[in-house]
CSV table of C-alpha atoms and ligand atoms in Angstrom, one decimal:
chain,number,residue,atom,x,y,z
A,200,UNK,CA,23.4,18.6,-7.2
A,201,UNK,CA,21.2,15.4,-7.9
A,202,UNK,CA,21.9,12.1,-7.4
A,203,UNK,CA,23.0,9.7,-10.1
A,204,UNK,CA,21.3,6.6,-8.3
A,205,UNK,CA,17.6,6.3,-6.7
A,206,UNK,CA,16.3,3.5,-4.8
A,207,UNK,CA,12.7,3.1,-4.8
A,208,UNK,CA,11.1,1.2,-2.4
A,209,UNK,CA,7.7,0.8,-1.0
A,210,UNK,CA,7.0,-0.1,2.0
A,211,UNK,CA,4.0,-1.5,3.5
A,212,UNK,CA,3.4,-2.8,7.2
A,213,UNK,CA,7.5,-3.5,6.8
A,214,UNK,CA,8.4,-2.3,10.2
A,215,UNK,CA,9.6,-5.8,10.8
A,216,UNK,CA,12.7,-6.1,8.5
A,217,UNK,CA,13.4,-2.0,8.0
A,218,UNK,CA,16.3,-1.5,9.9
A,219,UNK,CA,18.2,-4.9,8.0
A,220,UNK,CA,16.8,-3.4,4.6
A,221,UNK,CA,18.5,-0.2,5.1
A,222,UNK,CA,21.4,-2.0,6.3
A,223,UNK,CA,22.3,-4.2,3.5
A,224,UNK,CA,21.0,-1.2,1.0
A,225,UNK,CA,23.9,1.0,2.5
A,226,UNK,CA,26.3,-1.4,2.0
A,227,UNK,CA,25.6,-1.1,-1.5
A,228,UNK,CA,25.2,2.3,-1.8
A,229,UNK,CA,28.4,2.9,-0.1
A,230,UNK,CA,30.4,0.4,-2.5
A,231,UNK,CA,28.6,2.3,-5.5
A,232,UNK,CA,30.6,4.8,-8.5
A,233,UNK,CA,28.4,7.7,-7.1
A,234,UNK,CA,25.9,9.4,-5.0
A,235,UNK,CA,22.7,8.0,-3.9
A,236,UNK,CA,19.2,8.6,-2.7
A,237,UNK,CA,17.0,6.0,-0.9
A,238,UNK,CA,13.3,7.0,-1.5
A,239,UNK,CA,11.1,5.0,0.9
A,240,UNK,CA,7.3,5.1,0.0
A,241,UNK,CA,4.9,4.2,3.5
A,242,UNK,CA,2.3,3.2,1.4
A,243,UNK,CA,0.0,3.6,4.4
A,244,UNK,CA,1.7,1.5,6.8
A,245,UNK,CA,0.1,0.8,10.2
A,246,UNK,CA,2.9,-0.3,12.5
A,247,UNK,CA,6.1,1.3,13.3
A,248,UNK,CA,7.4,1.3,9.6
A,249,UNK,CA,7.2,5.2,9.6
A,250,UNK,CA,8.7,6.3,12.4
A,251,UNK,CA,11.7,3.7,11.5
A,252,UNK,CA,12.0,5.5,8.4
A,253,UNK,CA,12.3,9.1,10.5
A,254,UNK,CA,14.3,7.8,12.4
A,255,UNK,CA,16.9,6.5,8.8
A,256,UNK,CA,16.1,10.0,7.7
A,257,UNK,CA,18.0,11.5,11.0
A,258,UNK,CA,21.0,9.5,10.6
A,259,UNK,CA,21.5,9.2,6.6
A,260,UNK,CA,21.0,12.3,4.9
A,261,UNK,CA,20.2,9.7,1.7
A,262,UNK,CA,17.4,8.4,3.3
A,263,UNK,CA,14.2,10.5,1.9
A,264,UNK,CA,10.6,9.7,2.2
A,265,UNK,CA,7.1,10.0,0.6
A,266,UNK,CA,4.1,9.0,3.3
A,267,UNK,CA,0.6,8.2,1.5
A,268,UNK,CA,-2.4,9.2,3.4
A,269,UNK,CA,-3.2,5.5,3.4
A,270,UNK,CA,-3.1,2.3,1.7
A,271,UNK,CA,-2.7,2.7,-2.4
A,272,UNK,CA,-1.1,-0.1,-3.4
A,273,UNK,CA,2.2,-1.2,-4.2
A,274,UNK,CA,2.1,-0.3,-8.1
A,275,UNK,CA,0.9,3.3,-7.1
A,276,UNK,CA,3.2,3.4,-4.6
A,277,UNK,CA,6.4,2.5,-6.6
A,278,UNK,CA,4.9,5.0,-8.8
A,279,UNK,CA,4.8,7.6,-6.5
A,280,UNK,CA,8.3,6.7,-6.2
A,281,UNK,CA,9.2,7.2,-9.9
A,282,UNK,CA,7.7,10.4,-10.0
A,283,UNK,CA,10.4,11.8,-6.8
A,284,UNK,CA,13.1,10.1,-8.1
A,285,UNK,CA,16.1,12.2,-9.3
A,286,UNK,CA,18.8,9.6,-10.0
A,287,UNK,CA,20.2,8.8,-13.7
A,288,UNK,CA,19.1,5.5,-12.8
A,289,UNK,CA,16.5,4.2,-10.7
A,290,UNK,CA,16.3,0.7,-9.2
A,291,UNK,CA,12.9,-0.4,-7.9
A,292,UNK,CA,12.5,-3.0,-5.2
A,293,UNK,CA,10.5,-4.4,-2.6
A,294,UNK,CA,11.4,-3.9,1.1
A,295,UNK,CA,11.4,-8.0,2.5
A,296,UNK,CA,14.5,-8.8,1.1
A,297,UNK,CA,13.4,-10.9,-1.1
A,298,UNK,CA,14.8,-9.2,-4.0
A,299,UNK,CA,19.0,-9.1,-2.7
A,300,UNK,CA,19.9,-5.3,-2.8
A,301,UNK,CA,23.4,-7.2,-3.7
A,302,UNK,CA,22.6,-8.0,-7.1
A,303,UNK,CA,21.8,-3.8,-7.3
A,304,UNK,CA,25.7,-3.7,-8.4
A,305,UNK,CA,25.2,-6.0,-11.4
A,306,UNK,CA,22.0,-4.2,-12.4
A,307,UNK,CA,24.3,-1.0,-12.4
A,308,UNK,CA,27.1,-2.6,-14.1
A,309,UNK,CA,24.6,-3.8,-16.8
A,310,UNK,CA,23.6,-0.1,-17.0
A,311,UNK,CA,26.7,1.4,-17.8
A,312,UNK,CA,27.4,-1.1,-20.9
A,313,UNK,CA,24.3,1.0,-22.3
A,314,UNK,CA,21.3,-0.9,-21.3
A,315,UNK,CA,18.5,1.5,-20.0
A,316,UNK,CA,16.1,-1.3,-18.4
A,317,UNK,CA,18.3,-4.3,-16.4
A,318,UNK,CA,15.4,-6.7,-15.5
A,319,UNK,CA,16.0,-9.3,-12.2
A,320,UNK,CA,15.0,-12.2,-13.5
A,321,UNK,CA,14.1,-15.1,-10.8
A,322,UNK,CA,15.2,-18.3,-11.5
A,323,UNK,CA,14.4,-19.6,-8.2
A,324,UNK,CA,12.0,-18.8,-5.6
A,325,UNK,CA,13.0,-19.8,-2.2
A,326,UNK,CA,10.2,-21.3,-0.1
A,327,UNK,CA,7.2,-19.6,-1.4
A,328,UNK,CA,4.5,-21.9,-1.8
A,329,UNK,CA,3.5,-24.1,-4.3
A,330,UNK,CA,0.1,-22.7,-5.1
A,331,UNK,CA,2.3,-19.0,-5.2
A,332,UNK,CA,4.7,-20.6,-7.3
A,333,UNK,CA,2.7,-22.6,-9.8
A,334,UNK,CA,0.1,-19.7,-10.6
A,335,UNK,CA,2.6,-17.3,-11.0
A,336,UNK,CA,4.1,-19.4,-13.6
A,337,UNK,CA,1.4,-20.1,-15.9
A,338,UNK,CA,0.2,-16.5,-15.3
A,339,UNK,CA,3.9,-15.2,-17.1
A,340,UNK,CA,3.4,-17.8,-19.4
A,341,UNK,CA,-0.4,-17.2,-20.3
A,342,UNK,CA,0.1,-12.8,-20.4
A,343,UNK,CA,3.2,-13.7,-22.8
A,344,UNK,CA,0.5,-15.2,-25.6
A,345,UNK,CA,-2.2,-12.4,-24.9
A,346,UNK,CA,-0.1,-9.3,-24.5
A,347,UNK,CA,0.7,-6.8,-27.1
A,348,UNK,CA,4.1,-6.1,-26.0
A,349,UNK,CA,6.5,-8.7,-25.4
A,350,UNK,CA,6.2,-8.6,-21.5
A,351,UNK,CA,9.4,-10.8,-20.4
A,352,UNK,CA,8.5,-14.1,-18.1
A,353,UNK,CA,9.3,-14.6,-14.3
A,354,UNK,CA,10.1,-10.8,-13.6
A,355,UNK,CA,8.7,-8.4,-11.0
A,356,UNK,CA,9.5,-5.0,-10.1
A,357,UNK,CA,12.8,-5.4,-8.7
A,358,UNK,CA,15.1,-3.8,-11.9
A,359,UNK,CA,17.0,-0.7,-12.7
A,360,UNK,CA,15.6,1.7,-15.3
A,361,UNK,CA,17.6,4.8,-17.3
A,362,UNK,CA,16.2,8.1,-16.5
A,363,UNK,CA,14.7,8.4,-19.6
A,364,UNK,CA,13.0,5.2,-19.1
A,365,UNK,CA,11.4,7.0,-15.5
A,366,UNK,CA,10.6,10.0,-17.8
A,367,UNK,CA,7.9,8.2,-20.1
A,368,UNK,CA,6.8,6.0,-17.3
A,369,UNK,CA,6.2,9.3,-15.4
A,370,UNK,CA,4.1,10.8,-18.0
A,371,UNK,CA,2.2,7.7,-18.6
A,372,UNK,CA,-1.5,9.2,-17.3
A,373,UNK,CA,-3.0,5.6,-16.8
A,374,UNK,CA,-4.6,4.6,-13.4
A,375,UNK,CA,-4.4,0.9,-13.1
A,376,UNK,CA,-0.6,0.1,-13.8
A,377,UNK,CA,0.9,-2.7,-14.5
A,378,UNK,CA,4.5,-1.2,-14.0
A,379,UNK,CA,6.2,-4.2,-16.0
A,380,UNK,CA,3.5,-3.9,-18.8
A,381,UNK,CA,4.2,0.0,-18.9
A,382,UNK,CA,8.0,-0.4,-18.5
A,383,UNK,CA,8.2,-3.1,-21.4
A,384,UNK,CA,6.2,-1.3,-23.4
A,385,UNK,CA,8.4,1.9,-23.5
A,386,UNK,CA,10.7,-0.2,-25.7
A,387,UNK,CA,13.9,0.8,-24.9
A,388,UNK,CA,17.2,-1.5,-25.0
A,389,UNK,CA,16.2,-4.1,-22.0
A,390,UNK,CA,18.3,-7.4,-20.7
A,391,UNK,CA,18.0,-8.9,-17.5
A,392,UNK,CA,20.1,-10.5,-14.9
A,393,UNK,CA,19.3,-13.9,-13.1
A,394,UNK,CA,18.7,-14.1,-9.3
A,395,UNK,CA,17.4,-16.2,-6.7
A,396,UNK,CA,14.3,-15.3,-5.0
A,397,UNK,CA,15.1,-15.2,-1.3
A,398,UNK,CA,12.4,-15.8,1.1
A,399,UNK,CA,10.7,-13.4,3.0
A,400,UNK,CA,13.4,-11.5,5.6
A,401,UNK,CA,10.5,-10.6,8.2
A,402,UNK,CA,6.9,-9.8,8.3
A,403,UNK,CA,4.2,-11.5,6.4
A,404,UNK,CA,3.6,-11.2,2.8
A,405,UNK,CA,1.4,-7.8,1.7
A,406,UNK,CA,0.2,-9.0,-1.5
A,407,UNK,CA,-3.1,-10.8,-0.6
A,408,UNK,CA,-4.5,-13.5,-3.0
A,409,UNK,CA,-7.1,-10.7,-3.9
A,410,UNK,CA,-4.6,-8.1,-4.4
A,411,UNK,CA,-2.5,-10.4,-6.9
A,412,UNK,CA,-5.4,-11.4,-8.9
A,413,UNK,CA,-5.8,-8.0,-9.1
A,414,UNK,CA,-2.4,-7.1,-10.6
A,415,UNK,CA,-2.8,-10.3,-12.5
A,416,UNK,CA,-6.4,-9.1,-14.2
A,417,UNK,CA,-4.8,-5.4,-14.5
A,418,UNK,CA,-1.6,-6.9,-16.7
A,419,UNK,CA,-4.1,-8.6,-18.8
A,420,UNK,CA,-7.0,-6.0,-19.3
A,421,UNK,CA,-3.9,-3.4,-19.6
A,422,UNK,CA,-2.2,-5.0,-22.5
A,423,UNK,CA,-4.4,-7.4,-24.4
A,424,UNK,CA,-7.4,-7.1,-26.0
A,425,UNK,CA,-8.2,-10.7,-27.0
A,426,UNK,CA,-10.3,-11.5,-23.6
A,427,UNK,CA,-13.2,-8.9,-25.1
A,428,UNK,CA,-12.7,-10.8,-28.5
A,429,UNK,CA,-13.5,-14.5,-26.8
A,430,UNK,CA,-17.0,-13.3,-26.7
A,431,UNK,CA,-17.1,-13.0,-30.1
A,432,UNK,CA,-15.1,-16.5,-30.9
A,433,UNK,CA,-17.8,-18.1,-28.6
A,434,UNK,CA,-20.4,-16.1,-30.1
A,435,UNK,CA,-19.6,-17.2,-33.4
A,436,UNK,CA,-19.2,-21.1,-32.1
A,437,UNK,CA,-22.6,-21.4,-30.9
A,438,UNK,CA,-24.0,-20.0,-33.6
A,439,UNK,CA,-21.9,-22.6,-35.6
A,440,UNK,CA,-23.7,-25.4,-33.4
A,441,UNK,CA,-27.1,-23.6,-33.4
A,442,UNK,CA,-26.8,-24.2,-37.1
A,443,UNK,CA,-25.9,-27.7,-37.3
A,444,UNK,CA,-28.8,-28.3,-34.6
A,445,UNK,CA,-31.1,-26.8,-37.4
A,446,UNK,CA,-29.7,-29.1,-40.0
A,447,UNK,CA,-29.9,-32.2,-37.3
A,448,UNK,CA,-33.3,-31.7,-36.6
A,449,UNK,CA,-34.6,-31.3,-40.4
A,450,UNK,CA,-32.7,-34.4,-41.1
A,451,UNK,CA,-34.4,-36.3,-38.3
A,452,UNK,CA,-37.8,-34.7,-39.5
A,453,UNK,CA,-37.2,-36.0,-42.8
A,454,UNK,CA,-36.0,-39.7,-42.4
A,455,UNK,CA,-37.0,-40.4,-38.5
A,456,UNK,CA,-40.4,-38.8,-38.2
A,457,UNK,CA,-41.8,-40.7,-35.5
A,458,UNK,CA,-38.4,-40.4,-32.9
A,459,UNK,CA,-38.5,-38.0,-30.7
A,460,UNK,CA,-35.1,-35.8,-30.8
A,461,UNK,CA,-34.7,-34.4,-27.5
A,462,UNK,CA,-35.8,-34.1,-23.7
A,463,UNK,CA,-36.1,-31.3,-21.4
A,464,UNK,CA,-31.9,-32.2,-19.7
A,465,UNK,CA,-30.7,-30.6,-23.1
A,466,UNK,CA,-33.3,-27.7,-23.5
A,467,UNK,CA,-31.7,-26.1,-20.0
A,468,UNK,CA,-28.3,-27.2,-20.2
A,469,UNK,CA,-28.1,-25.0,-23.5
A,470,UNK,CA,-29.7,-22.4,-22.1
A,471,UNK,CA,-27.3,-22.7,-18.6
A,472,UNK,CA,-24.7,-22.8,-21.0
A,473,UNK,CA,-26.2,-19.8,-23.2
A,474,UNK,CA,-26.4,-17.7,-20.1
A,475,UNK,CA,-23.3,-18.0,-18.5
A,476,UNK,CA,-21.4,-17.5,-21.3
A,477,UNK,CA,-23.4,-14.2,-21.8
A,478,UNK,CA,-22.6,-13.2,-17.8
A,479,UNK,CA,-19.1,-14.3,-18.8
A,480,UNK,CA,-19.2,-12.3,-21.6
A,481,UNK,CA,-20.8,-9.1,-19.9
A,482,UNK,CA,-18.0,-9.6,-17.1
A,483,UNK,CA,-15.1,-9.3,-19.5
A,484,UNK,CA,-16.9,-6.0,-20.8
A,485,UNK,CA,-17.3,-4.6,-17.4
A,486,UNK,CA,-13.4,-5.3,-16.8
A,487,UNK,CA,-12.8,-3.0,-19.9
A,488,UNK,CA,-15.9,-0.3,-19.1
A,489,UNK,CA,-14.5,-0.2,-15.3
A,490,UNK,CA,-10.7,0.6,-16.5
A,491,UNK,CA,-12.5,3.6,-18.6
A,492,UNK,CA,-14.8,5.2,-15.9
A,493,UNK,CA,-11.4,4.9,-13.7
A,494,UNK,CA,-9.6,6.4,-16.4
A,495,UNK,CA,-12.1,9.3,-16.9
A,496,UNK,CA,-12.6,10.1,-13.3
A,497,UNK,CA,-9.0,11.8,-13.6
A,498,UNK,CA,-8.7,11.5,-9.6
A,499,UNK,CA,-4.9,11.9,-8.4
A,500,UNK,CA,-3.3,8.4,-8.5
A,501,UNK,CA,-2.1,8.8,-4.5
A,502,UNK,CA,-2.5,11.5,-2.0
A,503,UNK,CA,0.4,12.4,0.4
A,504,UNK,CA,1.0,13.3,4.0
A,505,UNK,CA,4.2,14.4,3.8
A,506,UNK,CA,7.2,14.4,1.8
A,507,UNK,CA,10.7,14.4,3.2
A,508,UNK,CA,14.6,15.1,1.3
A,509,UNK,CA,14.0,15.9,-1.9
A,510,UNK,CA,14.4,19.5,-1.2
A,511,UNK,CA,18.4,19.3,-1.3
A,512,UNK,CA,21.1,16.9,-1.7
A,513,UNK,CA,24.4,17.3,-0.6
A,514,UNK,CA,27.0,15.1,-1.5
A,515,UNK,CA,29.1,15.5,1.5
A,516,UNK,CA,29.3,12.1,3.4
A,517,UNK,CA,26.8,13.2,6.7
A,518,UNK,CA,26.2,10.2,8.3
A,519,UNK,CA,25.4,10.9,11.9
A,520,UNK,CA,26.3,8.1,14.8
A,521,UNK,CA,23.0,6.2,15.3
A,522,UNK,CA,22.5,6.0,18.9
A,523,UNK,CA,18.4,5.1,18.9
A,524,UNK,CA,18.7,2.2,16.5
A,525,UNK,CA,21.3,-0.5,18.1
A,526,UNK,CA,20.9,-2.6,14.8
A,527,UNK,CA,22.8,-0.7,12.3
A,528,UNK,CA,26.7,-0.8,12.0
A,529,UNK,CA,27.5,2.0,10.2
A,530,UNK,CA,30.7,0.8,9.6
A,531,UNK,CA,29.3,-2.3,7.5
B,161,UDP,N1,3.4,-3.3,-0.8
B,161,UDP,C1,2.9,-2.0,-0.8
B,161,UDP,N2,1.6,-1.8,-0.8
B,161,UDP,C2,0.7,-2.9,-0.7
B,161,UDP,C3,1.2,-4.2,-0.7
B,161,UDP,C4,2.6,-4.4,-0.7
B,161,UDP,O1,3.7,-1.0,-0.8
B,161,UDP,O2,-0.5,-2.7,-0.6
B,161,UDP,C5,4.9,-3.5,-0.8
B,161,UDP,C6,5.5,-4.3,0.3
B,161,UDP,O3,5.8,-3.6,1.4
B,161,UDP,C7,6.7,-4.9,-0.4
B,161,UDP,C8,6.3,-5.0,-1.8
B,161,UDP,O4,5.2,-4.2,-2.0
B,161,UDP,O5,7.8,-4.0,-0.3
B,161,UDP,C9,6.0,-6.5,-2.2
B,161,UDP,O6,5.0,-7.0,-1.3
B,161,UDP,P1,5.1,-8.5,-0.9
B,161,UDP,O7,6.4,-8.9,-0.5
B,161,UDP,O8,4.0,-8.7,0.2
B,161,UDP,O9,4.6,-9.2,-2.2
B,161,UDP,P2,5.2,-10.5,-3.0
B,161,UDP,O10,6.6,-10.8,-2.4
B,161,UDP,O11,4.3,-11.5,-2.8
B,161,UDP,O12,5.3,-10.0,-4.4
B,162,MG,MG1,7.7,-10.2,-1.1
């Protein structure tokens, strides 16, 4: 017997907020139309986040676990997930709290009128900054013109995908996955639901500035091909100017022959200009040429420790009495 919901969540240095995750996740899996599974990913965690999670494991028989031999990353890691899950629908989320396990029941709801992907879409986000805020907007904005799917704005991770959605995800064979490229792309019928961000429960936040320009450069290098074509728009612009340099200078020849035309200052700006649009232009390429040697290499996307409750599941309600972890009331 399987369940018919999965929760996917990775968890990274999360120690902090666990126990209140689990908490307010039981709640709703409790109040749910059938059995679930909690899959918690330690995506190479170095506090106490694991031993938390052993700890859920002994008292909820839903809890189950995959532990990554160290840091992959949050998109492998939620991946990792995808490929354990067993539910008829899977909801992926992050583990701060920032994305209400709450609004799980209307992403459900929204499933069983037939959708296959329900989207949270953020309307608001509560007290992250402004820098946060403003580049994450323009990014959603800016993939939206450059993508080849139609990759919808202001949504992350947190959503609820059919089964069969989870199946073609799963046997995507890609390396550097941008999950809400990948799961837009596999076209099925999608709507969202609105939400508002919540700040942060506990902890600090995981994704680094380098690590979101990373997801930001994999989204676009994943699913648009115009960045290696502005070489070739620039290309063709300065040869456009080159030319009407040419013309410029025969003209001046002609009808000015005793000015002189130009000074050193413009001889090395163009060629500062030349060169770094040719280092510009070699960077995009090495974006591309990188993805492919990744791609080639064929190395396994994660490696694991240990992976815990996917053996069985019984649908019997065992929930043992916590007596180690004073925070959780069973009893809601
Ligand atoms: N995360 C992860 N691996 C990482 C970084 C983050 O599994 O290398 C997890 C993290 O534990 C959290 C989720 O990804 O559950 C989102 O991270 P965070 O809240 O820091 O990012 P943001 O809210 O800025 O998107
Ligand atoms: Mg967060």
């Amino acid at each position: 017997m399987t369940p018919k919901y999965s929760v996917v969540v990775p968890i990274y240095n999360e120690a902090a907020g666990l126990t209140e995750l689990y908490r307010r996740v039981r709640c709703i899996i409790d109040q749910m139309d059938g059995s679930a599974e909690i899959i918690f990913v330690n995506d190479g965690s170095e506090d106490e986040s694991l031993s938390l999670i052993k700890e859920l494991r002994q008292i909820d028989f839903r809890v189950c676990y995959i532990d990554f031999s160290r840091n992959f990353g949050h998109q492998v890691a939620v991946t990792a997930g995808l490929n354990f899950a067993r539910g008829e629908a899977v909801i992926t989320m992050d583990a701060d709290l920032q994305d209400p396990p709450e609004l799980i029941l209307e992403l459900t709801h929204k499933w069983q009128q037939g959708y296959d992907i329900v989207y949270a879409k953020r309307i608001r986000r509560a007290k992250e900054g402004f820098f946060k805020r403003g580049t994450a907007y323009l990014f959603y904005r800016f993939l939206k013109r450059m993508a080849d799917v139609e990759i919808p704005t202001d949504v992350g991770d947190f959503c609820l995908m059919d089964e069969k959605v989870v199946k073609v995800l799963n046997s995507m064979p890609e390396r550097n996955r941008y999950l809400r490229g990948l799961r837009a792309w596999t076209g099925f019928r999608q709507t969202s639901v609105p939400f508002k961000r919540d700040p942060r429960f506990a902890g600090t936040v995981k994704y680094t500035f380098q690590k979101s320009l990373k997801l930001a450069i994999d989204g676009l290098a994943s699913f648009s091909r115009i960045p290696l074509r502005v070489a070739t728009y620039i290309g063709l612009l300065s040869a456009l100017v080159s030319l009407l340099m040419v013309i410029l200078v025969i003209y001046w020849r002609l009808f000015h022959p005793n000015s002189s035309l130009t000074g050193y200052t413009i001889i090395i700006a163009v060629l500062f200009f030349l060169g770094a649009v040719q280092l510009f232009s070699i960077g995009i390429l090495g974006e591309y040429i990188g993805r492919i040697y990744e791609e080639v290499k064929k190395r396994p996307l994660y490696t694991l420790n240990e992976i815990v409750g996917f053996e069985s599941y019984t649908d019997k309600n065992f929930v043992k009495k916590p007596n180690h972890i004073h925070e959780i009331e069973i009893n809601k």
